[in-house]
mmCIF file of N, CA and C in Angstrom:
data_model
loop_
_atom_site.group_PDB
_atom_site.id
_atom_site.type_symbol
_atom_site.label_atom_id
_atom_site.label_comp_id
_atom_site.label_asym_id
_atom_site.label_seq_id
_atom_site.Cartn_x
_atom_site.Cartn_y
_atom_site.Cartn_z
ATOM 1 N N UNK A 604 -7.695 207.298 -5.348
ATOM 2 C CA UNK A 604 -8.057 208.347 -4.466
ATOM 3 C C UNK A 604 -9.492 208.204 -4.184
ATOM 4 N N UNK A 605 -10.081 208.104 -2.919
ATOM 5 C CA UNK A 605 -11.386 207.806 -2.714
ATOM 6 C C UNK A 605 -12.054 209.217 -2.897
ATOM 7 N N UNK A 606 -13.148 209.208 -3.752
ATOM 8 C CA UNK A 606 -13.917 210.499 -3.929
ATOM 9 C C UNK A 606 -15.190 210.571 -3.295
ATOM 10 N N UNK A 607 -15.791 209.382 -2.844
ATOM 11 C CA UNK A 607 -17.070 209.344 -2.217
ATOM 12 C C UNK A 607 -17.041 207.991 -1.445
ATOM 13 N N UNK A 608 -17.349 208.034 -0.123
ATOM 14 C CA UNK A 608 -17.351 206.905 0.784
ATOM 15 C C UNK A 608 -18.500 207.066 1.757
ATOM 16 N N UNK A 609 -19.264 205.962 1.815
ATOM 17 C CA UNK A 609 -20.311 205.840 2.917
ATOM 18 C C UNK A 609 -20.236 204.304 3.273
ATOM 19 N N UNK A 610 -20.952 204.049 4.343
ATOM 20 C CA UNK A 610 -20.983 202.683 4.710
ATOM 21 C C UNK A 610 -21.339 201.618 3.758
ATOM 22 N N UNK A 611 -22.112 202.018 2.761
ATOM 23 C CA UNK A 611 -22.735 201.012 1.753
ATOM 24 C C UNK A 611 -21.931 201.147 0.407
ATOM 25 N N UNK A 612 -20.975 202.207 0.161
ATOM 26 C CA UNK A 612 -20.501 202.353 -1.075
ATOM 27 C C UNK A 612 -19.137 203.047 -1.006
ATOM 28 N N UNK A 613 -18.222 202.727 -1.977
ATOM 29 C CA UNK A 613 -16.893 203.556 -2.047
ATOM 30 C C UNK A 613 -16.791 203.695 -3.491
ATOM 31 N N UNK A 614 -16.407 204.929 -3.816
ATOM 32 C CA UNK A 614 -16.047 205.393 -5.222
ATOM 33 C C UNK A 614 -14.708 205.922 -5.256
ATOM 34 N N UNK A 615 -13.828 205.391 -6.015
ATOM 35 C CA UNK A 615 -12.471 205.725 -6.022
ATOM 36 C C UNK A 615 -12.234 206.111 -7.574
ATOM 37 N N UNK A 616 -11.076 206.921 -7.764
ATOM 38 C CA UNK A 616 -10.736 207.463 -9.090
ATOM 39 C C UNK A 616 -9.121 207.233 -9.081
ATOM 40 N N UNK A 617 -8.683 206.416 -10.029
ATOM 41 C CA UNK A 617 -7.188 206.304 -10.392
ATOM 42 C C UNK A 617 -6.967 206.972 -11.673
ATOM 43 N N UNK A 618 -6.146 208.076 -11.455
ATOM 44 C CA UNK A 618 -5.976 209.125 -12.568
ATOM 45 C C UNK A 618 -4.980 208.393 -13.494
ATOM 46 N N UNK A 619 -4.069 207.660 -13.137
ATOM 47 C CA UNK A 619 -3.097 207.080 -14.030
ATOM 48 C C UNK A 619 -3.764 206.172 -15.086
ATOM 49 N N UNK A 620 -4.725 205.339 -14.511
ATOM 50 C CA UNK A 620 -5.444 204.393 -15.416
ATOM 51 C C UNK A 620 -6.852 204.952 -16.030
ATOM 52 N N UNK A 621 -7.083 206.291 -15.597
ATOM 53 C CA UNK A 621 -8.390 206.825 -15.984
ATOM 54 C C UNK A 621 -9.613 205.887 -15.563
ATOM 55 N N UNK A 622 -9.413 205.380 -14.274
ATOM 56 C CA UNK A 622 -10.351 204.322 -13.813
ATOM 57 C C UNK A 622 -11.289 204.692 -12.720
ATOM 58 N N UNK A 623 -12.456 204.575 -12.867
ATOM 59 C CA UNK A 623 -13.335 204.884 -11.816
ATOM 60 C C UNK A 623 -13.876 203.488 -11.225
ATOM 61 N N UNK A 624 -13.750 203.238 -10.070
ATOM 62 C CA UNK A 624 -13.954 201.986 -9.394
ATOM 63 C C UNK A 624 -15.121 202.241 -8.271
ATOM 64 N N UNK A 625 -16.283 201.619 -8.544
ATOM 65 C CA UNK A 625 -17.398 201.670 -7.663
ATOM 66 C C UNK A 625 -17.552 200.366 -6.911
ATOM 67 N N UNK A 626 -17.597 200.469 -5.603
ATOM 68 C CA UNK A 626 -17.523 199.150 -4.844
ATOM 69 C C UNK A 626 -18.823 199.343 -3.895
ATOM 70 N N UNK A 627 -19.980 198.561 -4.179
ATOM 71 C CA UNK A 627 -21.006 198.504 -3.160
ATOM 72 C C UNK A 627 -20.674 197.484 -2.003
ATOM 73 N N UNK A 628 -20.796 198.045 -0.858
ATOM 74 C CA UNK A 628 -20.517 197.318 0.394
ATOM 75 C C UNK A 628 -21.655 196.828 1.181
ATOM 76 N N UNK A 629 -22.744 197.103 0.879
ATOM 77 C CA UNK A 629 -23.962 196.687 1.729
ATOM 78 C C UNK A 629 -25.327 197.135 1.200
ATOM 79 N N UNK A 630 -26.400 196.911 1.711
ATOM 80 C CA UNK A 630 -27.761 197.481 1.371
ATOM 81 C C UNK A 630 -27.621 198.930 1.529
ATOM 82 N N UNK A 631 -28.269 199.689 0.534
ATOM 83 C CA UNK A 631 -28.488 201.090 0.735
ATOM 84 C C UNK A 631 -30.018 201.378 0.611
ATOM 85 N N UNK A 632 -30.465 202.070 1.727
ATOM 86 C CA UNK A 632 -31.869 202.506 1.747
ATOM 87 C C UNK A 632 -32.178 203.396 0.501
ATOM 88 N N UNK A 633 -33.348 203.775 0.259
ATOM 89 C CA UNK A 633 -33.714 204.379 -1.125
ATOM 90 C C UNK A 633 -32.993 205.791 -1.234
ATOM 91 N N UNK A 634 -33.126 206.593 -0.338
ATOM 92 C CA UNK A 634 -32.390 208.014 -0.323
ATOM 93 C C UNK A 634 -30.888 207.752 -0.574
ATOM 94 N N UNK A 635 -30.252 206.822 0.137
ATOM 95 C CA UNK A 635 -28.834 206.606 0.124
ATOM 96 C C UNK A 635 -28.500 206.034 -1.247
ATOM 97 N N UNK A 636 -29.214 205.148 -1.707
ATOM 98 C CA UNK A 636 -29.005 204.478 -3.024
ATOM 99 C C UNK A 636 -28.997 205.657 -4.090
ATOM 100 N N UNK A 637 -30.048 206.370 -3.968
ATOM 101 C CA UNK A 637 -30.277 207.450 -5.164
ATOM 102 C C UNK A 637 -29.066 208.428 -5.058
ATOM 103 N N UNK A 638 -28.710 208.843 -3.883
ATOM 104 C CA UNK A 638 -27.557 209.789 -3.636
ATOM 105 C C UNK A 638 -26.381 209.202 -4.354
ATOM 106 N N UNK A 639 -26.078 207.941 -4.026
ATOM 107 C CA UNK A 639 -24.888 207.256 -4.446
ATOM 108 C C UNK A 639 -24.813 207.104 -5.940
ATOM 109 N N UNK A 640 -26.066 206.777 -6.505
ATOM 110 C CA UNK A 640 -26.065 206.722 -7.992
ATOM 111 C C UNK A 640 -25.847 208.128 -8.567
ATOM 112 N N UNK A 641 -26.226 209.084 -8.038
ATOM 113 C CA UNK A 641 -25.961 210.423 -8.605
ATOM 114 C C UNK A 641 -24.577 210.800 -8.536
ATOM 115 N N UNK A 642 -23.772 210.102 -7.718
ATOM 116 C CA UNK A 642 -22.373 210.355 -7.649
ATOM 117 C C UNK A 642 -21.620 209.847 -8.703
ATOM 118 N N UNK A 643 -22.290 208.877 -9.424
ATOM 119 C CA UNK A 643 -21.657 208.316 -10.693
ATOM 120 C C UNK A 643 -21.670 209.463 -11.623
ATOM 121 N N UNK A 644 -22.840 210.254 -11.744
ATOM 122 C CA UNK A 644 -22.793 211.174 -12.829
ATOM 123 C C UNK A 644 -21.710 212.369 -12.528
ATOM 124 N N UNK A 645 -21.709 212.699 -11.153
ATOM 125 C CA UNK A 645 -20.807 213.755 -10.866
ATOM 126 C C UNK A 645 -19.402 213.283 -11.120
ATOM 127 N N UNK A 646 -19.150 212.099 -10.958
ATOM 128 C CA UNK A 646 -17.647 211.505 -11.054
ATOM 129 C C UNK A 646 -17.389 211.643 -12.522
ATOM 130 N N UNK A 647 -18.301 211.332 -13.400
ATOM 131 C CA UNK A 647 -18.110 211.339 -14.817
ATOM 132 C C UNK A 647 -17.820 212.648 -15.373
ATOM 133 N N UNK A 648 -18.540 213.753 -14.745
ATOM 134 C CA UNK A 648 -18.381 215.042 -15.084
ATOM 135 C C UNK A 648 -17.124 215.751 -14.648
ATOM 136 N N UNK A 649 -16.682 215.260 -13.584
ATOM 137 C CA UNK A 649 -15.617 215.928 -12.888
ATOM 138 C C UNK A 649 -14.149 215.298 -13.322
ATOM 139 N N UNK A 650 -14.125 214.086 -13.532
ATOM 140 C CA UNK A 650 -12.776 213.211 -13.881
ATOM 141 C C UNK A 650 -12.852 212.778 -15.343
ATOM 142 N N UNK A 651 -11.604 212.569 -15.724
ATOM 143 C CA UNK A 651 -11.502 211.919 -17.146
ATOM 144 C C UNK A 651 -11.457 210.583 -16.941
ATOM 145 N N UNK A 652 -12.706 209.871 -17.104
ATOM 146 C CA UNK A 652 -12.793 208.492 -16.951
ATOM 147 C C UNK A 652 -12.929 207.764 -18.219
ATOM 148 N N UNK A 653 -12.077 206.816 -18.473
ATOM 149 C CA UNK A 653 -11.946 205.958 -19.604
ATOM 150 C C UNK A 653 -12.418 204.559 -19.251
ATOM 151 N N UNK A 654 -12.190 204.063 -18.082
ATOM 152 C CA UNK A 654 -12.559 202.720 -17.570
ATOM 153 C C UNK A 654 -13.450 202.668 -16.364
ATOM 154 N N UNK A 655 -14.371 201.868 -16.207
ATOM 155 C CA UNK A 655 -15.297 201.927 -15.180
ATOM 156 C C UNK A 655 -15.351 200.538 -14.673
ATOM 157 N N UNK A 656 -15.168 200.290 -13.416
ATOM 158 C CA UNK A 656 -15.332 199.062 -12.694
ATOM 159 C C UNK A 656 -16.428 199.065 -11.694
ATOM 160 N N UNK A 657 -17.400 198.291 -11.664
ATOM 161 C CA UNK A 657 -18.412 198.322 -10.707
ATOM 162 C C UNK A 657 -18.477 196.905 -10.034
ATOM 163 N N UNK A 658 -18.081 196.930 -8.718
ATOM 164 C CA UNK A 658 -17.966 195.878 -7.956
ATOM 165 C C UNK A 658 -19.147 195.523 -7.184
ATOM 166 N N UNK A 659 -20.055 194.727 -7.470
ATOM 167 C CA UNK A 659 -21.420 194.466 -6.833
ATOM 168 C C UNK A 659 -21.235 193.170 -5.975
ATOM 169 N N UNK A 660 -19.994 192.621 -5.644
ATOM 170 C CA UNK A 660 -20.036 191.385 -4.903
ATOM 171 C C UNK A 660 -20.732 191.487 -3.495
ATOM 172 N N UNK A 661 -20.639 192.552 -2.876
ATOM 173 C CA UNK A 661 -21.363 192.820 -1.512
ATOM 174 C C UNK A 661 -22.636 193.585 -1.637
ATOM 175 N N UNK A 662 -23.052 193.866 -2.910
ATOM 176 C CA UNK A 662 -24.379 194.628 -3.179
ATOM 177 C C UNK A 662 -25.495 193.821 -2.698
ATOM 178 N N UNK A 663 -26.495 194.420 -2.282
ATOM 179 C CA UNK A 663 -27.859 193.816 -2.008
ATOM 180 C C UNK A 663 -28.961 194.276 -2.887
ATOM 181 N N UNK A 664 -30.026 193.884 -2.629
ATOM 182 C CA UNK A 664 -31.380 194.180 -3.383
ATOM 183 C C UNK A 664 -31.689 195.440 -3.526
ATOM 184 N N UNK A 665 -32.092 195.985 -4.696
ATOM 185 C CA UNK A 665 -32.470 197.240 -4.947
ATOM 186 C C UNK A 665 -33.953 197.347 -4.939
ATOM 187 N N UNK A 666 -34.560 198.153 -4.238
ATOM 188 C CA UNK A 666 -36.077 198.122 -4.147
ATOM 189 C C UNK A 666 -36.703 198.466 -5.459
ATOM 190 N N UNK A 667 -37.895 197.977 -5.628
ATOM 191 C CA UNK A 667 -38.511 198.111 -7.007
ATOM 192 C C UNK A 667 -38.729 199.568 -7.353
ATOM 193 N N UNK A 668 -39.107 200.395 -6.331
ATOM 194 C CA UNK A 668 -39.326 201.797 -6.652
ATOM 195 C C UNK A 668 -37.893 202.451 -7.094
ATOM 196 N N UNK A 669 -36.720 201.925 -6.519
ATOM 197 C CA UNK A 669 -35.412 202.592 -6.976
ATOM 198 C C UNK A 669 -34.898 201.835 -8.214
ATOM 199 N N UNK A 670 -35.336 200.589 -8.624
ATOM 200 C CA UNK A 670 -35.220 200.002 -9.936
ATOM 201 C C UNK A 670 -35.922 200.941 -10.931
ATOM 202 N N UNK A 671 -37.121 201.318 -10.821
ATOM 203 C CA UNK A 671 -37.824 202.202 -11.660
ATOM 204 C C UNK A 671 -37.197 203.610 -11.822
ATOM 205 N N UNK A 672 -36.749 204.161 -10.595
ATOM 206 C CA UNK A 672 -36.333 205.478 -10.748
ATOM 207 C C UNK A 672 -34.877 205.371 -11.568
ATOM 208 N N UNK A 673 -33.967 204.263 -11.405
ATOM 209 C CA UNK A 673 -32.873 203.921 -12.026
ATOM 210 C C UNK A 673 -33.240 203.941 -13.536
ATOM 211 N N UNK A 674 -34.140 203.255 -14.047
ATOM 212 C CA UNK A 674 -34.348 203.140 -15.547
ATOM 213 C C UNK A 674 -34.856 204.370 -15.898
ATOM 214 N N UNK A 675 -35.750 205.015 -15.362
ATOM 215 C CA UNK A 675 -36.545 206.233 -15.881
ATOM 216 C C UNK A 675 -35.787 207.506 -15.734
ATOM 217 N N UNK A 676 -35.115 207.719 -14.606
ATOM 218 C CA UNK A 676 -34.494 209.056 -14.332
ATOM 219 C C UNK A 676 -33.080 209.167 -14.280
ATOM 220 N N UNK A 677 -32.446 208.120 -13.644
ATOM 221 C CA UNK A 677 -30.923 207.999 -13.615
ATOM 222 C C UNK A 677 -30.283 207.706 -14.852
ATOM 223 N N UNK A 678 -30.842 206.591 -15.582
ATOM 224 C CA UNK A 678 -30.219 206.111 -16.891
ATOM 225 C C UNK A 678 -29.923 207.120 -17.916
ATOM 226 N N UNK A 679 -31.021 207.985 -18.260
ATOM 227 C CA UNK A 679 -30.823 208.917 -19.342
ATOM 228 C C UNK A 679 -29.609 210.092 -18.911
ATOM 229 N N UNK A 680 -29.518 210.365 -17.721
ATOM 230 C CA UNK A 680 -28.406 211.162 -17.227
ATOM 231 C C UNK A 680 -27.071 210.520 -17.397
ATOM 232 N N UNK A 681 -27.078 209.237 -17.056
ATOM 233 C CA UNK A 681 -25.820 208.518 -17.223
ATOM 234 C C UNK A 681 -25.380 208.249 -18.550
ATOM 235 N N UNK A 682 -26.354 207.890 -19.451
ATOM 236 C CA UNK A 682 -26.057 207.799 -20.859
ATOM 237 C C UNK A 682 -25.474 209.055 -21.581
ATOM 238 N N UNK A 683 -25.843 210.122 -21.016
ATOM 239 C CA UNK A 683 -25.379 211.358 -21.643
ATOM 240 C C UNK A 683 -24.027 211.741 -21.266
ATOM 241 N N UNK A 684 -23.388 211.089 -20.224
ATOM 242 C CA UNK A 684 -22.127 211.328 -19.640
ATOM 243 C C UNK A 684 -21.079 210.204 -20.069
ATOM 244 N N UNK A 685 -21.537 209.098 -20.537
ATOM 245 C CA UNK A 685 -20.484 208.001 -20.788
ATOM 246 C C UNK A 685 -19.888 207.949 -22.087
ATOM 247 N N UNK A 686 -19.956 209.068 -22.842
ATOM 248 C CA UNK A 686 -19.399 209.044 -24.149
ATOM 249 C C UNK A 686 -17.959 208.789 -24.286
ATOM 250 N N UNK A 687 -17.176 209.196 -23.124
ATOM 251 C CA UNK A 687 -15.724 209.079 -23.119
ATOM 252 C C UNK A 687 -15.344 207.739 -22.671
ATOM 253 N N UNK A 688 -16.178 206.926 -22.127
ATOM 254 C CA UNK A 688 -15.916 205.514 -21.667
ATOM 255 C C UNK A 688 -15.356 204.606 -22.763
ATOM 256 N N UNK A 689 -14.308 203.792 -22.491
ATOM 257 C CA UNK A 689 -13.805 202.782 -23.240
ATOM 258 C C UNK A 689 -14.245 201.473 -23.043
ATOM 259 N N UNK A 690 -14.372 201.133 -21.743
ATOM 260 C CA UNK A 690 -14.700 199.909 -21.149
ATOM 261 C C UNK A 690 -15.421 199.909 -19.764
ATOM 262 N N UNK A 691 -16.430 199.159 -19.592
ATOM 263 C CA UNK A 691 -17.115 199.003 -18.337
ATOM 264 C C UNK A 691 -17.005 197.367 -17.977
ATOM 265 N N UNK A 692 -16.629 197.210 -16.764
ATOM 266 C CA UNK A 692 -16.699 195.862 -16.244
ATOM 267 C C UNK A 692 -17.568 195.941 -14.997
ATOM 268 N N UNK A 693 -18.368 194.833 -14.766
ATOM 269 C CA UNK A 693 -19.319 194.737 -13.700
ATOM 270 C C UNK A 693 -18.997 193.340 -12.993
ATOM 271 N N UNK A 694 -18.693 193.341 -11.717
ATOM 272 C CA UNK A 694 -18.648 192.128 -10.966
ATOM 273 C C UNK A 694 -19.886 191.826 -10.354
ATOM 274 N N UNK A 695 -20.405 190.675 -10.666
ATOM 275 C CA UNK A 695 -21.772 190.272 -9.921
ATOM 276 C C UNK A 695 -21.828 190.097 -8.607
ATOM 277 N N UNK A 696 -22.925 190.309 -7.938
ATOM 278 C CA UNK A 696 -23.091 190.244 -6.511
ATOM 279 C C UNK A 696 -23.106 188.590 -6.262
ATOM 280 N N UNK A 697 -22.749 188.348 -5.023
ATOM 281 C CA UNK A 697 -22.744 186.945 -4.402
ATOM 282 C C UNK A 697 -24.126 186.722 -3.968
ATOM 283 N N UNK A 698 -24.999 187.599 -3.843
ATOM 284 C CA UNK A 698 -26.333 187.542 -3.260
ATOM 285 C C UNK A 698 -27.385 187.228 -4.534
ATOM 286 N N UNK A 699 -27.995 186.261 -4.495
ATOM 287 C CA UNK A 699 -28.894 185.798 -5.526
ATOM 288 C C UNK A 699 -29.992 186.844 -5.752
ATOM 289 N N UNK A 700 -30.567 187.238 -4.696
ATOM 290 C CA UNK A 700 -31.791 188.296 -4.608
ATOM 291 C C UNK A 700 -31.173 189.772 -5.328
ATOM 292 N N UNK A 701 -30.057 190.027 -4.924
ATOM 293 C CA UNK A 701 -29.406 191.205 -5.554
ATOM 294 C C UNK A 701 -29.136 190.994 -7.133
ATOM 295 N N UNK A 702 -28.766 189.771 -7.446
ATOM 296 C CA UNK A 702 -28.480 189.608 -8.819
ATOM 297 C C UNK A 702 -29.853 189.607 -9.537
ATOM 298 N N UNK A 703 -30.854 189.219 -9.091
ATOM 299 C CA UNK A 703 -32.108 189.219 -9.657
ATOM 300 C C UNK A 703 -32.577 190.703 -9.913
ATOM 301 N N UNK A 704 -32.473 191.452 -8.820
ATOM 302 C CA UNK A 704 -32.765 193.014 -8.903
ATOM 303 C C UNK A 704 -32.071 193.639 -9.945
ATOM 304 N N UNK A 705 -30.781 193.375 -9.970
ATOM 305 C CA UNK A 705 -29.901 194.037 -11.050
ATOM 306 C C UNK A 705 -30.321 193.591 -12.327
ATOM 307 N N UNK A 706 -30.540 192.306 -12.608
ATOM 308 C CA UNK A 706 -30.969 191.841 -13.961
ATOM 309 C C UNK A 706 -32.256 192.472 -14.284
ATOM 310 N N UNK A 707 -33.159 192.628 -13.322
ATOM 311 C CA UNK A 707 -34.418 193.433 -13.589
ATOM 312 C C UNK A 707 -34.223 194.752 -14.141
ATOM 313 N N UNK A 708 -33.294 195.413 -13.569
ATOM 314 C CA UNK A 708 -33.066 196.892 -14.069
ATOM 315 C C UNK A 708 -32.372 196.619 -15.437
ATOM 316 N N UNK A 709 -31.299 196.054 -15.517
ATOM 317 C CA UNK A 709 -30.337 196.225 -16.654
ATOM 318 C C UNK A 709 -31.065 195.491 -17.940
ATOM 319 N N UNK A 710 -32.028 194.653 -17.981
ATOM 320 C CA UNK A 710 -32.672 194.374 -19.027
ATOM 321 C C UNK A 710 -33.455 195.373 -19.823
ATOM 322 N N UNK A 711 -33.847 196.431 -19.011
ATOM 323 C CA UNK A 711 -34.605 197.734 -19.480
ATOM 324 C C UNK A 711 -33.766 198.714 -20.114
ATOM 325 N N UNK A 712 -32.339 198.507 -19.988
ATOM 326 C CA UNK A 712 -31.396 199.529 -20.414
ATOM 327 C C UNK A 712 -30.734 199.258 -21.778
ATOM 328 N N UNK A 713 -30.720 200.163 -22.687
ATOM 329 C CA UNK A 713 -30.278 199.952 -24.013
ATOM 330 C C UNK A 713 -28.824 200.193 -24.072
ATOM 331 N N UNK A 714 -27.982 198.997 -24.001
ATOM 332 C CA UNK A 714 -26.645 199.129 -24.088
ATOM 333 C C UNK A 714 -26.108 199.206 -25.555
ATOM 334 N N UNK A 715 -26.925 198.921 -26.521
ATOM 335 C CA UNK A 715 -26.414 199.016 -27.799
ATOM 336 C C UNK A 715 -25.883 200.346 -28.241
ATOM 337 N N UNK A 716 -26.294 201.329 -27.639
ATOM 338 C CA UNK A 716 -25.912 202.683 -27.998
ATOM 339 C C UNK A 716 -24.448 203.060 -27.464
ATOM 340 N N UNK A 717 -23.872 202.104 -26.521
ATOM 341 C CA UNK A 717 -22.589 202.387 -26.026
ATOM 342 C C UNK A 717 -21.414 202.205 -27.057
ATOM 343 N N UNK A 718 -20.501 203.013 -26.966
ATOM 344 C CA UNK A 718 -19.333 202.890 -27.911
ATOM 345 C C UNK A 718 -18.221 202.037 -27.336
ATOM 346 N N UNK A 719 -18.380 201.418 -26.179
ATOM 347 C CA UNK A 719 -17.271 200.705 -25.481
ATOM 348 C C UNK A 719 -17.728 199.240 -25.159
ATOM 349 N N UNK A 720 -16.690 198.711 -24.601
ATOM 350 C CA UNK A 720 -16.996 197.166 -24.219
ATOM 351 C C UNK A 720 -17.639 197.135 -22.912
ATOM 352 N N UNK A 721 -18.498 196.155 -22.744
ATOM 353 C CA UNK A 721 -19.159 196.034 -21.426
ATOM 354 C C UNK A 721 -19.238 194.564 -21.120
ATOM 355 N N UNK A 722 -18.574 194.201 -20.066
ATOM 356 C CA UNK A 722 -18.552 192.728 -19.695
ATOM 357 C C UNK A 722 -18.844 192.706 -18.203
ATOM 358 N N UNK A 723 -19.418 191.396 -17.924
ATOM 359 C CA UNK A 723 -19.748 191.003 -16.622
ATOM 360 C C UNK A 723 -18.915 189.878 -16.170
ATOM 361 N N UNK A 724 -18.501 189.886 -14.930
ATOM 362 C CA UNK A 724 -17.547 188.877 -14.283
ATOM 363 C C UNK A 724 -18.153 188.264 -13.043
ATOM 364 N N UNK A 725 -17.550 187.200 -12.760
ATOM 365 C CA UNK A 725 -17.840 186.536 -11.360
ATOM 366 C C UNK A 725 -16.708 187.059 -10.467
ATOM 367 N N UNK A 726 -15.535 187.300 -10.859
ATOM 368 C CA UNK A 726 -14.387 187.604 -9.985
ATOM 369 C C UNK A 726 -13.802 188.927 -10.297
ATOM 370 N N UNK A 727 -13.406 189.527 -9.188
ATOM 371 C CA UNK A 727 -12.916 190.932 -9.318
ATOM 372 C C UNK A 727 -11.604 191.085 -10.020
ATOM 373 N N UNK A 728 -10.780 190.271 -9.779
ATOM 374 C CA UNK A 728 -9.382 190.195 -10.463
ATOM 375 C C UNK A 728 -9.623 190.059 -11.923
ATOM 376 N N UNK A 729 -10.469 189.261 -12.498
ATOM 377 C CA UNK A 729 -10.653 188.995 -13.854
ATOM 378 C C UNK A 729 -11.227 190.366 -14.465
ATOM 379 N N UNK A 730 -12.108 191.031 -13.798
ATOM 380 C CA UNK A 730 -12.799 192.263 -14.276
ATOM 381 C C UNK A 730 -11.639 193.270 -14.313
ATOM 382 N N UNK A 731 -10.832 193.444 -13.352
ATOM 383 C CA UNK A 731 -9.868 194.594 -13.305
ATOM 384 C C UNK A 731 -8.734 194.372 -14.510
ATOM 385 N N UNK A 732 -8.388 193.018 -14.600
ATOM 386 C CA UNK A 732 -7.402 192.756 -15.722
ATOM 387 C C UNK A 732 -7.920 193.014 -16.938
ATOM 388 N N UNK A 733 -9.192 192.602 -17.269
ATOM 389 C CA UNK A 733 -9.720 192.904 -18.564
ATOM 390 C C UNK A 733 -9.835 194.529 -18.775
ATOM 391 N N UNK A 734 -10.137 195.152 -17.754
ATOM 392 C CA UNK A 734 -10.310 196.624 -18.125
ATOM 393 C C UNK A 734 -8.872 197.304 -18.316
ATOM 394 N N UNK A 735 -8.090 196.791 -17.692
ATOM 395 C CA UNK A 735 -6.610 197.446 -18.016
ATOM 396 C C UNK A 735 -5.851 196.830 -19.024
ATOM 397 N N UNK A 736 -6.454 195.856 -19.777
ATOM 398 C CA UNK A 736 -5.571 195.119 -20.805
ATOM 399 C C UNK A 736 -5.693 196.063 -22.005
#
C-alpha cells in the first residue's frame, strides 16, 4: 500500500512482511527532501515496521545544507524510532554524484547502535531477497 507519493519519492508499506519500502525517483529540492525524510519518521510511528528497504537507484545529489540537516536534526529522530527494525537494505544510486553525497552523510552517522542488520546492495532484487530471508 502506497502511504506517501510525490514525483521524487514513493513510500509503501507491506503489512504481511512488515516491510517499508522507500523509493527515490528523482532529485528533490530542499523543502521536498526534508518533507520526505520526515515521512520516514511518521511511517515508523504509524506502522509496525520490521524490515526497511531504501531504493536509491534513481536518487540524485542531496544538497550540502540538507546533508547537514540530515545528520544534525533528522538522524536523532530516526534513531529514536528504529528500535523495532530487524533489517535495513539500501540499494545504491546509479548516479556517482548521488553516491558521493550519500556517503558523505552516512559516514557521520553511528550505525553501531543499531540492533539489526544493515546491508548495501547494487541490485534491488538482491536487497529485497536479503530482507525477506
